Coordinates of C-alpha atoms in Angstrom, one line a residue:
M18 CA 307.5 129.7 210.1
P19 CA 309.6 132.6 208.8
Q20 CA 313.0 133.2 210.1
L21 CA 314.0 136.8 210.6
D22 CA 317.3 137.6 208.9
R23 CA 319.0 139.6 211.6
K24 CA 320.6 141.8 208.8
Q25 CA 317.1 142.9 207.8
Q26 CA 314.8 145.3 209.6
L27 CA 311.3 144.7 210.9
A28 CA 309.2 147.5 209.5
F29 CA 306.4 148.5 207.1
S30 CA 307.8 148.5 203.5
R31 CA 304.4 148.3 201.8
S32 CA 300.8 147.8 202.9
S33 CA 298.9 144.6 202.7
S34 CA 296.8 146.4 200.0
F35 CA 299.9 147.0 197.9
R36 CA 301.1 143.5 198.3
R37 CA 297.8 142.2 196.9
L38 CA 298.1 144.6 194.0
Q39 CA 301.6 143.5 193.2
G40 CA 300.5 139.9 193.4
K41 CA 298.0 140.5 190.7
M42 CA 299.7 143.1 188.5
G43 CA 303.4 142.8 189.4
S44 CA 305.8 141.8 186.5
A45 CA 303.0 142.6 184.1
T46 CA 305.4 143.5 181.3
Y47 CA 307.2 140.2 181.6
R48 CA 304.0 138.2 181.7
L49 CA 302.6 140.0 178.7
N50 CA 305.9 139.6 176.8
T51 CA 305.8 135.9 177.5
I52 CA 302.5 135.8 175.7
F53 CA 303.8 137.8 172.8
V54 CA 306.9 135.6 172.4
G55 CA 304.6 132.6 172.2
L56 CA 302.4 134.4 169.6
E57 CA 305.4 135.2 167.5
H58 CA 306.1 131.5 167.2
I59 CA 302.5 130.9 166.1
A60 CA 302.8 133.8 163.6
A61 CA 306.0 132.2 162.2
G62 CA 304.2 128.9 161.7
K63 CA 306.1 127.2 164.6
G64 CA 303.2 126.9 167.0
Q65 CA 302.3 123.3 167.8
L66 CA 299.9 121.9 170.4
P67 CA 302.0 119.9 172.9
G68 CA 301.0 116.4 173.6
G69 CA 298.8 116.0 176.6
F70 CA 297.9 119.7 176.7
A71 CA 294.2 119.7 177.5
V72 CA 292.9 122.6 175.2
T73 CA 291.1 122.6 171.9
W74 CA 293.3 124.4 169.4
K75 CA 294.0 124.0 165.7
A76 CA 297.2 125.2 164.1
P77 CA 296.6 127.9 161.4
E78 CA 296.5 126.5 157.9
S79 CA 298.7 129.1 156.3
S80 CA 301.3 131.7 157.2
E81 CA 298.7 134.5 156.4
V82 CA 296.2 132.9 158.8
A83 CA 298.8 132.3 161.4
K84 CA 299.8 136.0 161.4
Q85 CA 296.1 137.0 161.6
V86 CA 295.4 134.6 164.5
A87 CA 298.5 135.9 166.4
D88 CA 297.5 139.5 165.9
Q89 CA 294.0 138.9 167.1
A90 CA 295.3 137.1 170.2
R91 CA 297.8 139.9 170.9
L92 CA 294.9 142.4 170.9
F93 CA 292.9 140.2 173.1
A94 CA 295.8 140.0 175.6
C95 CA 296.2 143.7 175.6
L96 CA 292.5 144.3 176.1
A97 CA 292.4 141.8 179.0
A98 CA 295.4 143.5 180.6
T99 CA 293.7 146.9 180.3
A100 CA 290.6 145.6 182.1
L101 CA 292.7 143.8 184.7
A102 CA 294.8 146.8 185.4
Y103 CA 291.7 149.0 185.9
D104 CA 290.1 146.5 188.3
V105 CA 293.2 146.0 190.4
V106 CA 293.9 149.7 190.8
D107 CA 290.2 150.2 191.6
Q108 CA 290.4 147.6 194.3
Y109 CA 293.7 149.0 195.7
I110 CA 292.1 152.4 196.1
E111 CA 289.2 150.9 198.1
D112 CA 291.5 148.6 200.1
I113 CA 294.1 151.2 201.2
S114 CA 291.3 153.6 202.2
S115 CA 289.9 150.9 204.5
E116 CA 293.2 149.9 206.2
P117 CA 292.6 150.2 209.9
W118 CA 295.8 152.3 210.4
I119 CA 295.2 154.8 207.5
T120 CA 294.9 158.4 208.5
L121 CA 292.6 159.8 205.8
S122 CA 289.7 162.1 206.5
E123 CA 286.2 160.7 206.3
S124 CA 285.4 162.8 203.2
T125 CA 288.4 161.4 201.3
K126 CA 287.6 157.8 202.4
Q127 CA 284.0 158.3 201.1
I128 CA 285.3 159.5 197.7
A129 CA 287.9 156.7 197.5
T130 CA 285.5 153.9 198.4
K131 CA 282.7 155.2 196.1
A132 CA 280.5 155.8 199.1
V133 CA 279.5 159.2 197.8
T134 CA 278.9 160.6 194.3
R135 CA 278.1 164.0 192.8
P136 CA 275.0 165.2 191.0
S137 CA 275.1 164.3 187.3
N138 CA 275.5 168.0 186.3
Q139 CA 278.6 168.2 188.5
G140 CA 280.4 165.2 187.1
G141 CA 278.4 162.2 188.6
A142 CA 280.4 159.3 190.0
Y143 CA 284.1 160.1 190.8
G144 CA 286.4 158.6 188.3
L145 CA 289.3 156.3 189.1
H146 CA 291.9 159.1 188.8
E147 CA 289.7 161.5 190.9
R148 CA 289.6 158.9 193.7
A149 CA 293.4 158.5 193.6
L150 CA 293.8 162.2 193.4
A151 CA 291.7 162.7 196.6
I152 CA 294.1 160.4 198.5
A153 CA 297.1 162.0 196.9
K154 CA 296.1 165.5 197.9
E155 CA 295.5 164.6 201.5
L156 CA 298.8 162.7 201.7
E157 CA 300.6 165.6 199.9
V158 CA 301.7 163.4 197.0
D159 CA 302.2 165.7 194.0
E160 CA 302.1 163.5 190.9
P161 CA 299.9 165.2 188.3
L162 CA 301.4 163.4 185.3
H163 CA 300.8 160.0 186.9
I164 CA 297.2 161.0 187.7
A165 CA 296.8 162.1 184.1
L166 CA 298.1 158.7 182.9
L167 CA 295.8 156.9 185.3
E168 CA 292.8 158.8 183.8
F169 CA 294.1 157.8 180.4
L170 CA 294.2 154.1 181.5
A171 CA 290.7 154.3 183.0
K172 CA 289.0 156.0 180.1
W173 CA 290.8 153.8 177.5
R174 CA 289.5 150.8 179.4
N175 CA 285.9 152.3 179.4
S176 CA 286.2 153.0 175.7
T177 CA 287.5 149.6 174.6
V178 CA 285.9 147.3 177.1
H179 CA 282.5 148.9 177.4
G180 CA 282.4 150.9 174.1
S181 CA 281.6 154.0 176.2
I182 CA 281.3 157.1 174.1
R183 CA 280.6 159.4 177.1
D184 CA 284.0 158.5 178.7
A185 CA 286.1 158.7 175.6
K186 CA 287.4 162.2 176.2
L187 CA 290.1 163.1 178.7
S188 CA 289.8 166.1 181.0
D189 CA 291.5 169.3 179.8
A190 CA 294.1 169.1 182.6
S191 CA 295.1 165.6 181.6
Q192 CA 295.2 166.4 177.9
K193 CA 297.6 169.3 178.7
L194 CA 299.9 167.2 180.8
L195 CA 300.0 164.3 178.3
Q196 CA 301.4 166.7 175.7
N197 CA 304.7 166.4 177.5
E198 CA 306.0 163.8 175.0
V199 CA 309.7 164.0 176.0
A200 CA 309.1 163.4 179.7
I201 CA 306.8 160.5 179.1
S202 CA 309.1 159.0 176.5
E203 CA 312.0 159.2 178.9
A204 CA 310.1 157.8 181.8
Y205 CA 308.4 154.9 180.0
S206 CA 310.9 153.4 177.5
H207 CA 310.2 155.6 174.5
L208 CA 306.4 155.4 174.7
N209 CA 304.9 157.5 171.9
I210 CA 302.2 159.3 173.8
K211 CA 301.0 161.2 170.7
L212 CA 300.4 157.9 168.9
A213 CA 298.8 156.5 172.0
L214 CA 296.4 159.4 172.2
D215 CA 295.5 159.0 168.6
N216 CA 294.8 155.3 169.1
F217 CA 292.6 156.2 172.1
K218 CA 290.6 158.7 170.1
S219 CA 290.1 156.1 167.4
K220 CA 288.9 153.5 170.0
K221 CA 291.7 151.1 169.2
T222 CA 292.9 148.6 171.7
P223 CA 296.2 149.6 173.3
V224 CA 299.3 148.0 171.8
P225 CA 301.7 146.2 174.1
K226 CA 304.0 149.2 174.7
E227 CA 301.0 151.4 175.6
I228 CA 299.3 149.1 178.1
T229 CA 302.6 148.0 179.8
S230 CA 303.6 151.7 180.2
L231 CA 300.2 152.7 181.6
I232 CA 300.4 149.8 184.0
A233 CA 303.9 150.8 185.1
S234 CA 302.7 154.4 185.7
A235 CA 299.8 153.2 187.8
Q236 CA 302.0 151.1 190.0
N237 CA 304.5 153.9 190.4
L238 CA 301.7 156.2 191.5
L239 CA 300.2 153.8 193.9
R240 CA 303.6 152.9 195.4
K241 CA 304.1 156.7 196.2
L242 CA 300.6 156.8 197.8
D243 CA 301.4 153.7 199.8
E244 CA 304.7 155.0 201.1
A245 CA 303.2 158.4 202.0
A246 CA 300.3 156.7 203.9
I247 CA 302.8 154.5 205.8
K248 CA 305.1 157.4 206.7
E249 CA 302.2 159.5 208.0
A250 CA 300.6 156.7 210.0
F251 CA 303.9 155.4 211.5
P252 CA 306.3 158.2 212.0
T253 CA 308.1 156.5 214.9
T254 CA 309.2 153.1 216.1
D255 CA 306.8 153.4 219.0
A256 CA 303.9 153.9 216.6
V257 CA 304.8 150.6 214.8
E258 CA 305.1 148.7 218.0
R259 CA 301.7 150.0 219.2
Y260 CA 300.2 148.8 215.9
C261 CA 301.8 145.3 216.4
L262 CA 300.4 145.1 220.0
C263 CA 297.0 146.2 218.7
I264 CA 297.0 143.3 216.1
F265 CA 298.1 140.8 218.8
R266 CA 295.5 142.1 221.2
G267 CA 292.7 141.5 218.6
L268 CA 293.9 138.0 218.0
F269 CA 294.9 136.8 221.5
V270 CA 292.6 138.7 223.9
T271 CA 288.9 138.2 224.3
E272 CA 286.4 141.0 224.8
S273 CA 286.2 140.1 228.4
G274 CA 290.0 140.7 228.7
V275 CA 291.5 137.2 229.0
L276 CA 293.8 135.3 226.7
T277 CA 292.2 133.1 224.1
G278 CA 292.5 129.3 224.0
R279 CA 294.5 129.6 220.8
L280 CA 297.5 130.5 222.9
N281 CA 297.5 127.1 224.8
E282 CA 300.0 125.6 222.4
Y283 CA 301.9 128.9 222.2
F284 CA 302.8 128.8 225.9
T285 CA 304.0 125.2 225.8
R286 CA 306.7 126.2 223.2
P287 CA 310.1 127.7 223.7
S288 CA 310.7 131.4 223.2
D289 CA 312.4 131.0 219.8
W290 CA 309.3 129.2 218.5
R291 CA 307.1 131.9 220.0
R292 CA 309.1 134.7 218.3
K293 CA 308.7 133.0 214.9
F294 CA 305.0 132.6 215.6
L295 CA 304.6 136.4 216.4
L296 CA 306.5 137.3 213.2
K297 CA 304.3 135.0 211.1
T298 CA 301.2 136.5 212.7
I299 CA 302.1 140.2 212.1
A300 CA 303.5 139.7 208.5
P301 CA 300.1 139.7 206.7
N302 CA 299.3 143.0 208.5
G303 CA 302.3 144.7 206.9
V304 CA 305.2 144.4 209.3
T305 CA 307.9 142.2 207.8
A306 CA 311.6 141.7 207.6
T307 CA 312.8 144.0 204.8
G308 CA 315.9 145.6 203.4
T309 CA 313.9 148.6 202.2
P310 CA 311.8 149.9 205.2
T311 CA 309.3 152.7 204.7
S312 CA 308.5 153.1 208.3
P313 CA 311.0 153.3 211.2
A314 CA 312.1 149.8 212.2
V315 CA 311.1 147.8 215.2
G316 CA 314.1 146.5 217.2
D317 CA 314.7 142.7 217.5
D318 CA 314.3 143.1 221.3
F319 CA 310.6 144.0 220.9
F320 CA 309.6 140.5 219.6
D321 CA 312.3 138.9 221.8
R322 CA 310.7 140.5 224.9
L323 CA 307.1 139.5 223.9
A324 CA 308.2 135.9 223.2
A325 CA 309.8 135.6 226.6
E326 CA 306.7 136.8 228.6
D327 CA 304.6 134.3 230.5
P328 CA 300.7 134.4 230.3
K329 CA 300.3 137.0 233.0
Q330 CA 303.0 139.3 231.6
L331 CA 301.7 139.0 228.0
L332 CA 298.1 139.8 229.1
K333 CA 299.4 142.9 230.9
T334 CA 301.4 144.0 227.9
L335 CA 298.5 143.6 225.5
T336 CA 295.8 145.3 227.7
E337 CA 297.6 148.0 229.5

């Protein structure tokens, strides 16, 4: 069970939804670059199938073929990364809108979760960037350039993965924002947005610099949404503590208002073990030991006090 470093704080630093996103899309640049480094070895004629490696693969017969094979694999990796990024962002928008603590209006939740759509003559289904924008507006997150880059990612994915002609054009607002070549170049390691837009119009697969930059932008936007949602839902330590008690109540108290059998072992253990158990239980729900808290921190004494309670005291704490 996890030990709490007393130098850290117990707080929300990121939602469970954002943790899942980072698990799938975090370090995307490094992971893609690892693939590209390997492909450079193949292009240089140095690619060999290791002994015992259970795949069917034949080394290219010439340097020309080796370069061609590596180029094709590089494009495939970029295309796969584009599709993955879209799907992961799409899932995050649905997940964060469904977090039990989120304070979004019902209309925004319906847009974000694709529960509603518009008539075809008014735009039809809400796009990925429109769903993110609905959340951003309600949380007062003003990131128009990141929204534009998210639309760029989504429509580039539609164009290359699905061959969609209808979705191949960016909105006027996004096209205008994406003309800011200097700001984009400075923010994303000299990304040439003009060349990227030309490649998009030509229905080419994004090159490594383009897709890694769009993925980084999407993560930056979602991190800002995540932080804003946490700050709005948990403005005080008391709000975080009430949330923890709500999670424990759902796990440990039956509908009839008695402690569940799962706590039989819990009450036979010393308070230090109980404290670790409570920390382990709450961590998947967003409250963890962190050096970069987003919400106000929960004091150590909160979990110490809970861990010291006997069954009668704990039941009272969780149900009062």
